[in-house]
Amino acid sequence: MALPPFSALRALEAAARLRSYSRAADELFVTHGAVSHQIRALEQRYGVKLFRREGNEMVPTAAAARLARAVAEASDLLTSGVARLQAEGAPNTLVLSTLGGFFQRMLAPRLHRFTEANPDLEIDIRAEERLADFVTDGVDLALRYGPGEWPGVRADLLFRETVFPVCSPEFQRRHGLSEPQDLLRVPLLRHRGRPWKAWFQMAGVEAEEPRGGVVFDDSSALLDAAVSGLGAALARSGLAGYDLDSGRLIRPFPEARQEPWGYFIVWREDSPKQAVIQRFRDWLGAEFARERGA
């Protein structure tokens, strides 16, 4: 018997577990329509109803729930098999997935201390914006920014961040910024996932979300634009640390907003490379704990 595409089975498993096509789409990094299409194709192929809507939830039928459990079990077996194969081929290689901005501004300046202390290890860096798949991508360890809840993996908090305005020293001199209200009369650089409005509300400034100007979807590029004097930017404390320490950026005022998300070290507890993963986790945790004075 020919099996349906594995992508369709993954969509069904995620939708059944999360009881939502939208949340399943977010987890799998596809569209709501793609999940709906995959599940509809399964229903047409086998002539079985798989979900019913109850309020805001998509509730799996008994048949869908059974298949979802089987897919989850099969995924775990595949994960273990691929991980063992990966480990046997490169036992002293650690494949690390990290956001490009985190690597550039936070990991790269520190990494020499780990490699000098661990000359027997090879670190394969995957600097990428997408969420790496621990099964298909051969990734051993990931550094992720988010809520800290990802299915099938362990996540240890590295640090949480605050958000605050930054600008170049020359920009500060030119515009004479002295209080949050002054931001309403200067160019503001915007990030698609980090609205100014929430920070304005925290700082007691009545203002709507800015419009026009330059918009970014990459935090590192946003900070580079602020360094160049293009405008004031709303920066995350972790990524801005290097530029603040070097004087390339300054904080014109102290108001900061606590972010609900943070940076996490993420790995699979059933990985056959636990010893190597533990060495890197211990080192990275100590690096940031020392800087926080912990």
Short mmCIF file of C-alpha atoms in Angstrom, two decimals:
data_model
loop_
_atom_site.label_atom_id
_atom_site.label_comp_id
_atom_site.label_asym_id
_atom_site.label_seq_id
_atom_site.Cartn_x
_atom_site.Cartn_y
_atom_site.Cartn_z
CA MET A 1 0.00 0.00 0.00
CA ALA A 2 1.38 3.38 -1.00
CA LEU A 3 1.68 5.83 1.87
CA PRO A 4 0.50 9.45 1.58
CA PRO A 5 3.11 12.21 1.56
CA PHE A 6 4.85 12.54 4.92
CA SER A 7 4.15 16.30 4.87
CA ALA A 8 0.42 15.53 4.95
CA LEU A 9 0.87 13.17 7.89
CA ARG A 10 2.89 15.79 9.78
CA ALA A 11 0.15 18.36 9.13
CA LEU A 12 -2.48 15.99 10.51
CA GLU A 13 -0.40 15.16 13.61
CA ALA A 14 0.26 18.83 14.40
CA ALA A 15 -3.37 19.84 13.81
CA ALA A 16 -4.64 17.00 16.02
CA ARG A 17 -2.21 17.83 18.82
CA LEU A 18 -2.79 21.60 18.68
CA ARG A 19 -6.48 21.41 17.68
CA SER A 20 -5.92 24.21 15.23
CA TYR A 21 -4.95 24.44 11.57
CA SER A 22 -3.48 27.90 12.17
CA ARG A 23 -1.25 26.81 15.06
CA ALA A 24 -0.20 23.73 13.11
CA ALA A 25 0.73 25.97 10.18
CA ASP A 26 2.81 28.21 12.48
CA GLU A 27 4.65 25.22 13.91
CA LEU A 28 5.39 23.74 10.49
CA PHE A 29 6.19 27.12 8.91
CA VAL A 30 3.57 26.76 6.19
CA THR A 31 0.30 28.56 5.51
CA HIS A 32 -3.10 27.78 7.03
CA GLY A 33 -4.26 26.92 3.52
CA ALA A 34 -1.47 24.39 3.07
CA VAL A 35 -2.47 22.51 6.24
CA SER A 36 -6.14 22.59 5.26
CA HIS A 37 -5.31 21.31 1.76
CA GLN A 38 -3.16 18.45 3.11
CA ILE A 39 -5.86 17.26 5.51
CA ARG A 40 -8.60 17.58 2.89
CA ALA A 41 -6.47 15.47 0.51
CA LEU A 42 -6.17 12.77 3.18
CA GLU A 43 -9.93 12.78 3.74
CA GLN A 44 -10.60 12.45 0.00
CA ARG A 45 -7.97 9.75 -0.43
CA TYR A 46 -9.33 7.50 2.34
CA GLY A 47 -12.97 8.60 2.49
CA VAL A 48 -12.78 9.30 6.23
CA LYS A 49 -13.70 12.50 8.08
CA LEU A 50 -10.67 13.62 10.11
CA PHE A 51 -11.70 16.85 11.87
CA ARG A 52 -14.80 18.69 12.98
CA ARG A 53 -15.03 22.30 14.09
CA GLU A 54 -16.13 23.01 17.66
CA GLY A 55 -16.08 26.73 18.37
CA ASN A 56 -12.55 27.95 17.62
CA GLU A 57 -11.04 24.47 17.70
CA MET A 58 -10.57 21.77 15.06
CA VAL A 59 -11.27 18.56 16.97
CA PRO A 60 -9.81 15.32 15.53
CA THR A 61 -12.14 12.39 15.01
CA ALA A 62 -11.26 9.04 16.57
CA ALA A 63 -9.69 7.95 13.27
CA ALA A 64 -7.57 11.11 13.06
CA ALA A 65 -6.45 10.78 16.69
CA ARG A 66 -5.28 7.18 16.10
CA LEU A 67 -3.37 8.16 12.97
CA ALA A 68 -1.84 11.18 14.71
CA ARG A 69 -0.48 8.94 17.49
CA ALA A 70 1.00 6.58 14.92
CA VAL A 71 2.64 9.47 13.06
CA ALA A 72 4.12 10.83 16.30
CA GLU A 73 5.57 7.41 17.15
CA ALA A 74 6.96 6.99 13.64
CA SER A 75 8.51 10.47 13.77
CA ASP A 76 10.26 9.59 17.02
CA LEU A 77 11.67 6.41 15.47
CA LEU A 78 12.87 8.31 12.40
CA THR A 79 14.44 10.98 14.57
CA SER A 80 16.37 8.43 16.61
CA GLY A 81 17.53 6.57 13.51
CA VAL A 82 18.73 9.67 11.71
CA ALA A 83 20.42 11.01 14.84
CA ARG A 84 22.32 7.76 15.38
CA LEU A 85 23.46 7.77 11.77
CA GLN A 86 24.59 11.38 12.07
CA ALA A 87 26.49 10.68 15.28
CA GLU A 88 28.27 7.65 13.85
CA GLY A 89 29.42 9.65 10.85
CA ALA A 90 30.77 12.61 12.83
CA PRO A 91 31.04 11.85 16.58
CA ASN A 92 33.19 14.92 17.30
CA THR A 93 31.19 17.40 15.22
CA LEU A 94 28.56 19.63 16.78
CA VAL A 95 26.03 20.98 14.27
CA LEU A 96 24.73 24.26 15.66
CA SER A 97 21.78 26.20 14.23
CA THR A 98 21.55 29.86 15.23
CA LEU A 99 19.97 33.08 14.08
CA GLY A 100 22.33 35.15 11.94
CA GLY A 101 22.10 38.23 14.14
CA PHE A 102 22.78 36.23 17.31
CA PHE A 103 25.83 34.63 15.74
CA GLN A 104 27.22 37.90 14.40
CA ARG A 105 26.79 40.02 17.52
CA MET A 106 26.77 37.57 20.42
CA LEU A 107 28.30 34.21 19.57
CA ALA A 108 31.13 35.01 17.14
CA PRO A 109 33.00 37.35 19.55
CA ARG A 110 32.99 34.60 22.22
CA LEU A 111 33.36 31.38 20.24
CA HIS A 112 37.18 31.41 20.20
CA ARG A 113 37.16 30.67 23.94
CA PHE A 114 35.21 27.46 23.37
CA THR A 115 37.29 26.27 20.39
CA GLU A 116 40.55 26.96 22.26
CA ALA A 117 39.33 24.92 25.23
CA ASN A 118 37.94 22.12 23.00
CA PRO A 119 40.40 21.63 20.12
CA ASP A 120 39.10 18.09 19.50
CA LEU A 121 35.66 19.33 18.43
CA GLU A 122 34.48 20.66 15.07
CA ILE A 123 31.66 23.22 15.22
CA ASP A 124 29.44 23.28 12.13
CA ILE A 125 27.62 26.64 12.27
CA ARG A 126 24.29 27.03 10.46
CA ALA A 127 23.48 30.75 10.64
CA GLU A 128 19.89 30.91 9.40
CA GLU A 129 16.60 32.66 10.11
CA ARG A 130 14.36 29.63 9.68
CA LEU A 131 13.58 27.13 12.44
CA ALA A 132 15.92 24.19 11.91
CA ASP A 133 14.46 20.68 11.87
CA PHE A 134 16.35 18.38 14.26
CA VAL A 135 15.34 15.36 12.15
CA THR A 136 15.88 16.32 8.53
CA ASP A 137 18.65 18.94 8.96
CA GLY A 138 21.02 16.89 11.11
CA VAL A 139 21.15 19.66 13.74
CA ASP A 140 22.43 18.73 17.21
CA LEU A 141 21.87 21.99 19.05
CA ALA A 142 20.03 25.23 18.30
CA LEU A 143 19.94 28.73 19.72
CA ARG A 144 16.40 30.04 19.34
CA TYR A 145 14.52 33.19 20.24
CA GLY A 146 10.93 32.66 21.32
CA PRO A 147 8.62 31.54 24.13
CA GLY A 148 10.67 28.45 24.97
CA GLU A 149 8.03 25.88 24.07
CA TRP A 150 8.83 23.78 21.02
CA PRO A 151 7.52 20.24 20.55
CA GLY A 152 9.86 17.30 20.84
CA VAL A 153 12.86 19.20 22.23
CA ARG A 154 14.31 20.40 25.52
CA ALA A 155 14.81 24.16 25.90
CA ASP A 156 16.91 25.86 28.59
CA LEU A 157 16.64 29.62 29.03
CA LEU A 158 19.85 31.47 28.24
CA PHE A 159 18.52 34.96 28.98
CA ARG A 160 15.50 37.19 28.52
CA GLU A 161 15.69 40.62 26.99
CA THR A 162 14.51 44.17 27.37
CA VAL A 163 13.68 46.49 24.47
CA PHE A 164 14.71 50.15 24.33
CA PRO A 165 15.52 52.89 21.79
CA VAL A 166 19.07 53.29 20.49
CA CYS A 167 20.73 55.67 18.07
CA SER A 168 24.21 56.72 16.99
CA PRO A 169 26.02 59.38 19.06
CA GLU A 170 25.97 61.69 16.04
CA PHE A 171 22.19 61.21 15.65
CA GLN A 172 21.74 62.11 19.33
CA ARG A 173 23.79 65.28 18.95
CA ARG A 174 22.00 66.30 15.78
CA HIS A 175 18.47 65.85 17.16
CA GLY A 176 19.00 66.62 20.84
CA LEU A 177 17.04 63.66 22.22
CA SER A 178 16.44 64.09 25.95
CA GLU A 179 13.07 62.45 26.67
CA PRO A 180 10.91 59.75 25.02
CA GLN A 181 8.51 62.33 23.58
CA ASP A 182 11.36 63.63 21.39
CA LEU A 183 11.21 60.45 19.30
CA LEU A 184 7.99 61.67 17.70
CA ARG A 185 9.92 64.30 15.73
CA VAL A 186 12.80 62.15 14.38
CA PRO A 187 13.09 59.32 11.81
CA LEU A 188 12.22 55.99 13.42
CA LEU A 189 13.52 52.71 12.05
CA ARG A 190 10.96 49.92 12.29
CA HIS A 191 11.11 46.14 12.68
CA ARG A 192 8.17 44.11 11.38
CA GLY A 193 7.95 42.02 14.54
CA ARG A 194 8.67 44.74 17.12
CA PRO A 195 6.14 47.60 17.14
CA TRP A 196 7.07 50.97 18.62
CA LYS A 197 3.55 51.48 20.01
CA ALA A 198 4.02 49.03 22.91
CA TRP A 199 7.23 50.77 23.99
CA PHE A 200 5.60 54.21 23.68
CA GLN A 201 2.75 53.08 25.96
CA MET A 202 5.22 51.76 28.54
CA ALA A 203 7.14 55.06 28.45
CA GLY A 204 3.96 57.14 28.88
CA VAL A 205 3.99 58.59 25.35
CA GLU A 206 0.67 58.85 23.53
CA ALA A 207 1.47 57.80 19.98
CA GLU A 208 0.26 55.45 17.29
CA GLU A 209 2.52 53.05 15.43
CA PRO A 210 4.79 55.08 13.10
CA ARG A 211 4.17 54.85 9.36
CA GLY A 212 6.52 55.28 6.44
CA GLY A 213 10.29 55.31 6.74
CA VAL A 214 12.49 52.22 6.57
CA VAL A 215 11.22 48.82 7.74
CA PHE A 216 13.35 45.73 8.47
CA ASP A 217 12.71 42.07 9.10
CA ASP A 218 16.28 41.43 10.31
CA SER A 219 17.37 42.75 13.73
CA SER A 220 21.04 42.89 12.84
CA ALA A 221 20.38 44.99 9.73
CA LEU A 222 18.17 47.28 11.84
CA LEU A 223 21.04 47.94 14.25
CA ASP A 224 23.49 48.53 11.40
CA ALA A 225 21.12 51.17 10.01
CA ALA A 226 20.96 52.85 13.41
CA VAL A 227 24.78 52.82 13.65
CA SER A 228 24.92 54.58 10.28
CA GLY A 229 22.66 57.37 11.60
CA LEU A 230 19.62 56.53 9.48
CA GLY A 231 17.29 56.83 12.46
CA ALA A 232 16.50 55.70 16.01
CA ALA A 233 15.78 51.99 16.41
CA LEU A 234 13.96 49.87 18.96
CA ALA A 235 16.62 47.36 19.95
CA ARG A 236 16.71 44.10 21.91
CA SER A 237 19.23 44.28 24.75
CA GLY A 238 21.11 41.12 23.83
CA LEU A 239 21.81 41.99 20.21
CA ALA A 240 22.56 45.64 20.97
CA GLY A 241 25.12 44.89 23.69
CA TYR A 242 28.15 44.80 21.39
CA ASP A 243 27.31 48.13 19.72
CA LEU A 244 26.54 49.79 23.05
CA ASP A 245 29.79 48.58 24.63
CA SER A 246 31.81 49.80 21.64
CA GLY A 247 30.07 53.20 21.61
CA ARG A 248 28.67 52.72 18.11
CA LEU A 249 25.20 53.09 19.63
CA ILE A 250 23.88 54.85 22.73
CA ARG A 251 20.67 54.77 24.72
CA PRO A 252 19.25 58.33 24.71
CA PHE A 253 17.02 57.53 27.74
CA PRO A 254 16.77 54.64 30.20
CA GLU A 255 13.16 53.50 29.69
CA ALA A 256 13.05 49.81 28.71
CA ARG A 257 10.27 47.31 28.15
CA GLN A 258 10.60 43.71 29.34
CA GLU A 259 10.22 41.18 26.52
CA PRO A 260 8.13 38.05 27.20
CA TRP A 261 10.39 35.95 24.95
CA GLY A 262 14.03 35.02 25.40
CA TYR A 263 16.99 33.15 23.93
CA PHE A 264 17.04 29.40 24.55
CA ILE A 265 19.49 26.55 24.08
CA VAL A 266 17.47 23.79 22.38
CA TRP A 267 18.30 20.12 21.81
CA ARG A 268 16.78 16.66 21.73
CA GLU A 269 17.20 14.68 24.92
CA ASP A 270 17.50 11.45 22.94
CA SER A 271 20.40 12.75 20.84
CA PRO A 272 23.37 10.35 20.75
CA LYS A 273 25.67 13.38 21.00
CA GLN A 274 24.67 14.25 24.55
CA ALA A 275 28.26 14.49 25.78
CA VAL A 276 29.26 17.03 23.11
CA ILE A 277 26.01 18.96 23.52
CA GLN A 278 26.56 19.13 27.29
CA ARG A 279 30.05 20.59 26.84
CA PHE A 280 28.74 23.42 24.64
CA ARG A 281 25.69 24.07 26.83
CA ASP A 282 27.82 24.32 29.98
CA TRP A 283 30.26 26.70 28.30
CA LEU A 284 27.61 28.99 26.78
CA GLY A 285 25.59 29.11 29.99
CA ALA A 286 28.73 30.07 31.95
CA GLU A 287 29.59 32.79 29.41
CA PHE A 288 26.30 34.62 29.86
CA ALA A 289 26.08 33.94 33.58
CA ARG A 290 29.49 35.61 34.05
CA GLU A 291 28.39 38.69 32.10
CA ARG A 292 25.21 38.97 34.19
CA GLY A 293 27.29 38.67 37.35
CA ALA A 294 25.52 35.45 38.28
#
